[in-house]
Coordinates of N, CA and C in Angstrom, one line a residue:
X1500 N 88.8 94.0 104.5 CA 90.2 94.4 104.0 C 91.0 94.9 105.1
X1501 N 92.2 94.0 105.2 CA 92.9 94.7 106.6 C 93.7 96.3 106.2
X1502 N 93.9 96.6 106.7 CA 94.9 98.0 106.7 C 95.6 98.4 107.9
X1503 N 96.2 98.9 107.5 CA 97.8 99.8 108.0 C 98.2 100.4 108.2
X1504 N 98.1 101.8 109.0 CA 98.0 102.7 108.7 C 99.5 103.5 109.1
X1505 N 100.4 103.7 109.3 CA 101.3 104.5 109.7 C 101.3 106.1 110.2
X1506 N 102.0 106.6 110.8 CA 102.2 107.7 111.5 C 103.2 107.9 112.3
X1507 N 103.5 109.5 112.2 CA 104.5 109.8 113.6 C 105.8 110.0 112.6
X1508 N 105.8 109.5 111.2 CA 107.2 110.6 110.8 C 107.3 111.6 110.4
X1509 N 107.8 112.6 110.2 CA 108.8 113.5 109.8 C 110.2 113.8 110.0
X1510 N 109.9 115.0 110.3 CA 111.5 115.8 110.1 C 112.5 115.3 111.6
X1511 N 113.3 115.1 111.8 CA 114.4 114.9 113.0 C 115.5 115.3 112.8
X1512 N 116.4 116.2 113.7 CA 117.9 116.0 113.8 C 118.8 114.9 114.3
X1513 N 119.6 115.1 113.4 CA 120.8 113.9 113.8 C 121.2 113.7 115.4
X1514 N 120.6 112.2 116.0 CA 121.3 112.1 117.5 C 119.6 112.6 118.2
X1515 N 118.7 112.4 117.1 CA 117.4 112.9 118.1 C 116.4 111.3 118.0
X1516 N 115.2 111.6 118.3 CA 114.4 110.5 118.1 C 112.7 111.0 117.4
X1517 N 112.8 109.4 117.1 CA 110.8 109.5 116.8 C 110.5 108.0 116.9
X1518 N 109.3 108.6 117.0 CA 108.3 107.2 117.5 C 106.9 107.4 116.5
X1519 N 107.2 106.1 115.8 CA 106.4 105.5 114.7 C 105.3 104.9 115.0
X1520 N 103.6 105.1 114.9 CA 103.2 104.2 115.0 C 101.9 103.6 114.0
X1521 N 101.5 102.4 113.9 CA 101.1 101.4 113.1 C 99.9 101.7 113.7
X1522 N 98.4 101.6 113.0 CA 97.5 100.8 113.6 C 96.5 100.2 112.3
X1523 N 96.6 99.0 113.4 CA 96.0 97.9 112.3 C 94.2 98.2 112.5
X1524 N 93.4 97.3 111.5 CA 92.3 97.3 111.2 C 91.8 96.0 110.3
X1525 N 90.6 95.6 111.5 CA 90.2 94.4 110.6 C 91.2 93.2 110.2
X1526 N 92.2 93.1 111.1 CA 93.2 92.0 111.8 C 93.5 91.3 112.5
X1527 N 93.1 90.2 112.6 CA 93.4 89.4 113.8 C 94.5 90.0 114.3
X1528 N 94.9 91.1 115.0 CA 96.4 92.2 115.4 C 96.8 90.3 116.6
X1529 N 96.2 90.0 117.5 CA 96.6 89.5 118.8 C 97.3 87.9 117.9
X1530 N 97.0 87.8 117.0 CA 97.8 86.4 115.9 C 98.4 86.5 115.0
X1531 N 99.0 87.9 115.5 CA 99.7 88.2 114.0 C 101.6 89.3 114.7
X1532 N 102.4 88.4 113.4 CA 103.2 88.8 113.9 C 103.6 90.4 113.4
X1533 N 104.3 91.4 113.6 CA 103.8 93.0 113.3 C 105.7 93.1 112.5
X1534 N 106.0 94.4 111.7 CA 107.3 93.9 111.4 C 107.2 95.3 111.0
X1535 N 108.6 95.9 111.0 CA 109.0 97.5 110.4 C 109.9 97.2 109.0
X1536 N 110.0 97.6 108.0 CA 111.0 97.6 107.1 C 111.0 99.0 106.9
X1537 N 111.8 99.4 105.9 CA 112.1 101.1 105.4 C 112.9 100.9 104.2
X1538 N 112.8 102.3 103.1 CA 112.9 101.9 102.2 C 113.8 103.2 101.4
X1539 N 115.2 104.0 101.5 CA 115.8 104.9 101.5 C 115.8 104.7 99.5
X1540 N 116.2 106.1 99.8 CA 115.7 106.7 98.5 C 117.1 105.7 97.3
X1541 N 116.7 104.9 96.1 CA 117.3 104.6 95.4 C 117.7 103.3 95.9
X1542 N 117.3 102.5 96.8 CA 117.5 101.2 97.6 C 116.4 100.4 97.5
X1543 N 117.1 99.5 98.1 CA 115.4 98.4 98.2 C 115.2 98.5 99.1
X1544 N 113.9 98.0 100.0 CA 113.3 97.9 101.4 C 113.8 96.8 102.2
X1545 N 114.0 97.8 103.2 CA 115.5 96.3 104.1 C 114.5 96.1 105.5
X1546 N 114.6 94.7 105.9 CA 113.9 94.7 107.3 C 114.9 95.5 108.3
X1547 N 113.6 96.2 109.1 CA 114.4 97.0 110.5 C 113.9 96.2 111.9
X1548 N 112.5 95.7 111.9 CA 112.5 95.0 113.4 C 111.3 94.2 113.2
X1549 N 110.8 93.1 114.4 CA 109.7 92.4 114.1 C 109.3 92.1 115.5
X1550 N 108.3 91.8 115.6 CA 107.6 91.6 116.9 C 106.8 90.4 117.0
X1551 N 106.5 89.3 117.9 CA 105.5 88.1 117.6 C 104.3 88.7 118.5
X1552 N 103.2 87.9 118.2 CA 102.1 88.2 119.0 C 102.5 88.1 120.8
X1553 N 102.9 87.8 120.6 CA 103.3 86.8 122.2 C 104.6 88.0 123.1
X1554 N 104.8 88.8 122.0 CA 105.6 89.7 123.1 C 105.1 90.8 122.7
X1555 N 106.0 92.1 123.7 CA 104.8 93.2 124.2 C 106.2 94.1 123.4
X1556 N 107.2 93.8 124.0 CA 108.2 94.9 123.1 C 109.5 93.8 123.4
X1557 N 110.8 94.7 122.3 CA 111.6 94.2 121.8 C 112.8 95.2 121.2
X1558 N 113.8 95.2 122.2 CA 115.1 96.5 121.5 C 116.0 95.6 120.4
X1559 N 116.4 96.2 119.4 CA 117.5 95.7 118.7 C 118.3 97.1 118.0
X1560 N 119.5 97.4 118.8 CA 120.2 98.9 118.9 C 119.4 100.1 119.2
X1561 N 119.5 101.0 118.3 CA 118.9 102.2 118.0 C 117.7 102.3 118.1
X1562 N 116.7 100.8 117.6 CA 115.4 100.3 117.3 C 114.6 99.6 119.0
X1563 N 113.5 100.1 119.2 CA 112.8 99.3 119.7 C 111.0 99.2 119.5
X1564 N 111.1 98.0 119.5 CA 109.7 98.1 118.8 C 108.7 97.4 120.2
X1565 N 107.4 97.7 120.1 CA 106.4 97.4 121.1 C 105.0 97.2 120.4
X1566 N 104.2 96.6 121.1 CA 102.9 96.2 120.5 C 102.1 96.4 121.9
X1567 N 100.5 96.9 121.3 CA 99.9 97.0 122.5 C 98.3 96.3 121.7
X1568 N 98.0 95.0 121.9 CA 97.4 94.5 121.4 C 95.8 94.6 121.7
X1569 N 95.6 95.2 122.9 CA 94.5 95.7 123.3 C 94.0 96.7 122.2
X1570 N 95.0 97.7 121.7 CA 94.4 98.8 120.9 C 95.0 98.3 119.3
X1571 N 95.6 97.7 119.1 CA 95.6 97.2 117.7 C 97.0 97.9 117.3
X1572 N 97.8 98.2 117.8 CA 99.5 99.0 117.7 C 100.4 98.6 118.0
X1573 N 101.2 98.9 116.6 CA 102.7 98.6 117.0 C 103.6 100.2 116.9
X1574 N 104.3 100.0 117.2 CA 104.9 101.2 117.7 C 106.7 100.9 117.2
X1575 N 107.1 101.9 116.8 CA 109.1 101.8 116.4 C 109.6 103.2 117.4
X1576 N 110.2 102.8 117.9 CA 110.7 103.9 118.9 C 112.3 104.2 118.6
X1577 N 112.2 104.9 117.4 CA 114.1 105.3 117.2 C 115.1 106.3 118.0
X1578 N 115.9 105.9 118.4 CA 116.8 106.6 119.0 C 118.3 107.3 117.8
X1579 N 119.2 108.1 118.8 CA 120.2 108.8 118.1 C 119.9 108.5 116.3
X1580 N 119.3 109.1 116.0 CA 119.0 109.2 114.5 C 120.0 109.3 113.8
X1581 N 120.3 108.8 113.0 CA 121.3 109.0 111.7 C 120.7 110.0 110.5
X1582 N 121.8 110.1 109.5 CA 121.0 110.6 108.3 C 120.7 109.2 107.2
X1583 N 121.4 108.3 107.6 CA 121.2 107.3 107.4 C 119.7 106.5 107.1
X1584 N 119.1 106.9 108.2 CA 118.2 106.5 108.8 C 116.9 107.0 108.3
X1585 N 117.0 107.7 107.3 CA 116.1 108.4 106.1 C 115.6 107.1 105.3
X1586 N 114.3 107.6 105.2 CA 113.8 106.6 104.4 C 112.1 106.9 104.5
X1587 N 111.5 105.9 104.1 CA 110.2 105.5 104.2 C 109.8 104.7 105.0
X1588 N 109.4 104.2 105.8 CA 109.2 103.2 106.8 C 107.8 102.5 106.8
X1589 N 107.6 101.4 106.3 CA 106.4 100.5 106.4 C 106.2 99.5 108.1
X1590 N 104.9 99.7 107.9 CA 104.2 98.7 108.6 C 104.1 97.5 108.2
X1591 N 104.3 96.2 108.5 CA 104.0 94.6 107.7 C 103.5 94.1 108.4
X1592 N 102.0 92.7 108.4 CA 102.0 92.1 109.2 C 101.4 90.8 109.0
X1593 N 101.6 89.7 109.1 CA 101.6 88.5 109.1 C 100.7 87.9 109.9
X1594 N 99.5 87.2 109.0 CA 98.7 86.7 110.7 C 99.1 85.2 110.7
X1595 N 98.8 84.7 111.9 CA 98.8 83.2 112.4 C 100.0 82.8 112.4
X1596 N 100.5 83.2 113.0 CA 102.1 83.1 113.2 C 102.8 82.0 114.6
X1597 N 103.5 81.1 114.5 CA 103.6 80.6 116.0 C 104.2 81.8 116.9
X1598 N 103.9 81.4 118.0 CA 104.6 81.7 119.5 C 106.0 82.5 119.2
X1599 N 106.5 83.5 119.5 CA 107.7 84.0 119.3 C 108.0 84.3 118.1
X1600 N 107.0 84.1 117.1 CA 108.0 84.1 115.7 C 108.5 85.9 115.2
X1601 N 109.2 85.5 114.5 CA 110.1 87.3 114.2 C 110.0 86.9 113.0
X1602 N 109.4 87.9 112.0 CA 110.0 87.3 110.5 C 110.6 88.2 110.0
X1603 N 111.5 87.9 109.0 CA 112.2 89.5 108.3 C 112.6 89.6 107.1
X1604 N 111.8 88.6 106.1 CA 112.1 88.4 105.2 C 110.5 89.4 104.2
X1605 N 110.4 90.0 103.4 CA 109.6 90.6 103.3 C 108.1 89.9 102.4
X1606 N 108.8 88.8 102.0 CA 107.8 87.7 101.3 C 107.3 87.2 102.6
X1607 N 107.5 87.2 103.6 CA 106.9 86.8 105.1 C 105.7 87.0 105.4
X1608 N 105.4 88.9 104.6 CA 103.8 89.3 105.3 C 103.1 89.3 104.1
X1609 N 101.8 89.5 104.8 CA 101.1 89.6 103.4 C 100.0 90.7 103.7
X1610 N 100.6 91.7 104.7 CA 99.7 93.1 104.7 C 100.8 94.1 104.5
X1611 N 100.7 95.2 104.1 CA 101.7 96.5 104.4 C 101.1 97.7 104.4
X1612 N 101.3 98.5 105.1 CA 100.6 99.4 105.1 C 101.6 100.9 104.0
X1613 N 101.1 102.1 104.2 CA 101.4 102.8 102.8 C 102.8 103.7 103.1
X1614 N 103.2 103.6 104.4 CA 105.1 104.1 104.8 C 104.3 105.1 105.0
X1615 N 105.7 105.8 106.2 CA 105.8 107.3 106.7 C 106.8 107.9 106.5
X1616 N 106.8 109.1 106.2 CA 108.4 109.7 105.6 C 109.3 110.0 106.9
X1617 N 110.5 109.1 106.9 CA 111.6 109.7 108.0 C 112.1 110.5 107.6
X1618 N 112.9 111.8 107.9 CA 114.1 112.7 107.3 C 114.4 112.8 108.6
X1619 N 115.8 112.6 108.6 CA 116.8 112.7 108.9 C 118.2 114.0 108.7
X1620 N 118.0 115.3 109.2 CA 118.7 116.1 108.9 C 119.0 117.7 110.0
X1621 N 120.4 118.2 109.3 CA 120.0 119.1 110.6 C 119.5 120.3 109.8

């Protein structure tokens, strides 16, 4: 049974950071593409970032995500926090994926792990 495991949220002020991280189990992790979504209170779960096997890290704004495939982790490294930016944050991950692939649709993975609570506040 693969698993998921999340860590590294809590509490942050607005304009601060935290760094999320995933670790997989019983996953091909080195064939598999890794992916963040989040899921704010009263919303649906929106994709935040994705990673392919084949790359090590990846910035898109505020978000940068990294993988270190030797130890089985992916990692979300958030910057200037919003309050926005509250939510739940999952781990997803997809194995056997080609070369480069990013996916961000959430029917994409077929693992998730159980979210980490962000707050966002001063």
């Amino acid at each position: 049974q693969v698993q998921l495991v999340e860590s590294g949220g809590g509490l942050a002020q607005p304009g601060g950071s935290l760094r999320l991280s995933c670790a997989a189990s019983r996953l091909d992790f080195s064939s598999s593409t890794m992916g963040w979504f989040r899921q704010a209170p009263g919303k649906a779960r929106e994709f935040v970032t994705s990673i392919s096997w084949s790359t090590t890290d990846s910035v898109s704004g505020r978000f940068a995500i990294s993988r270190d495939n030797a130890k089985n982790m992916v990692y979300l490294e958030m910057t200037s926090l919003k309050p926005e930016d509250t939510a739940v944050y999952y781990c997803a991950a997809k194995y056997g994926t080609n070369r480069g692939a990013v996916l961000q649709s959430e029917s994409d993975y077929d693992y998730w792990g159980q979210g980490t609570q962000v707050t966002v506040s001063s």
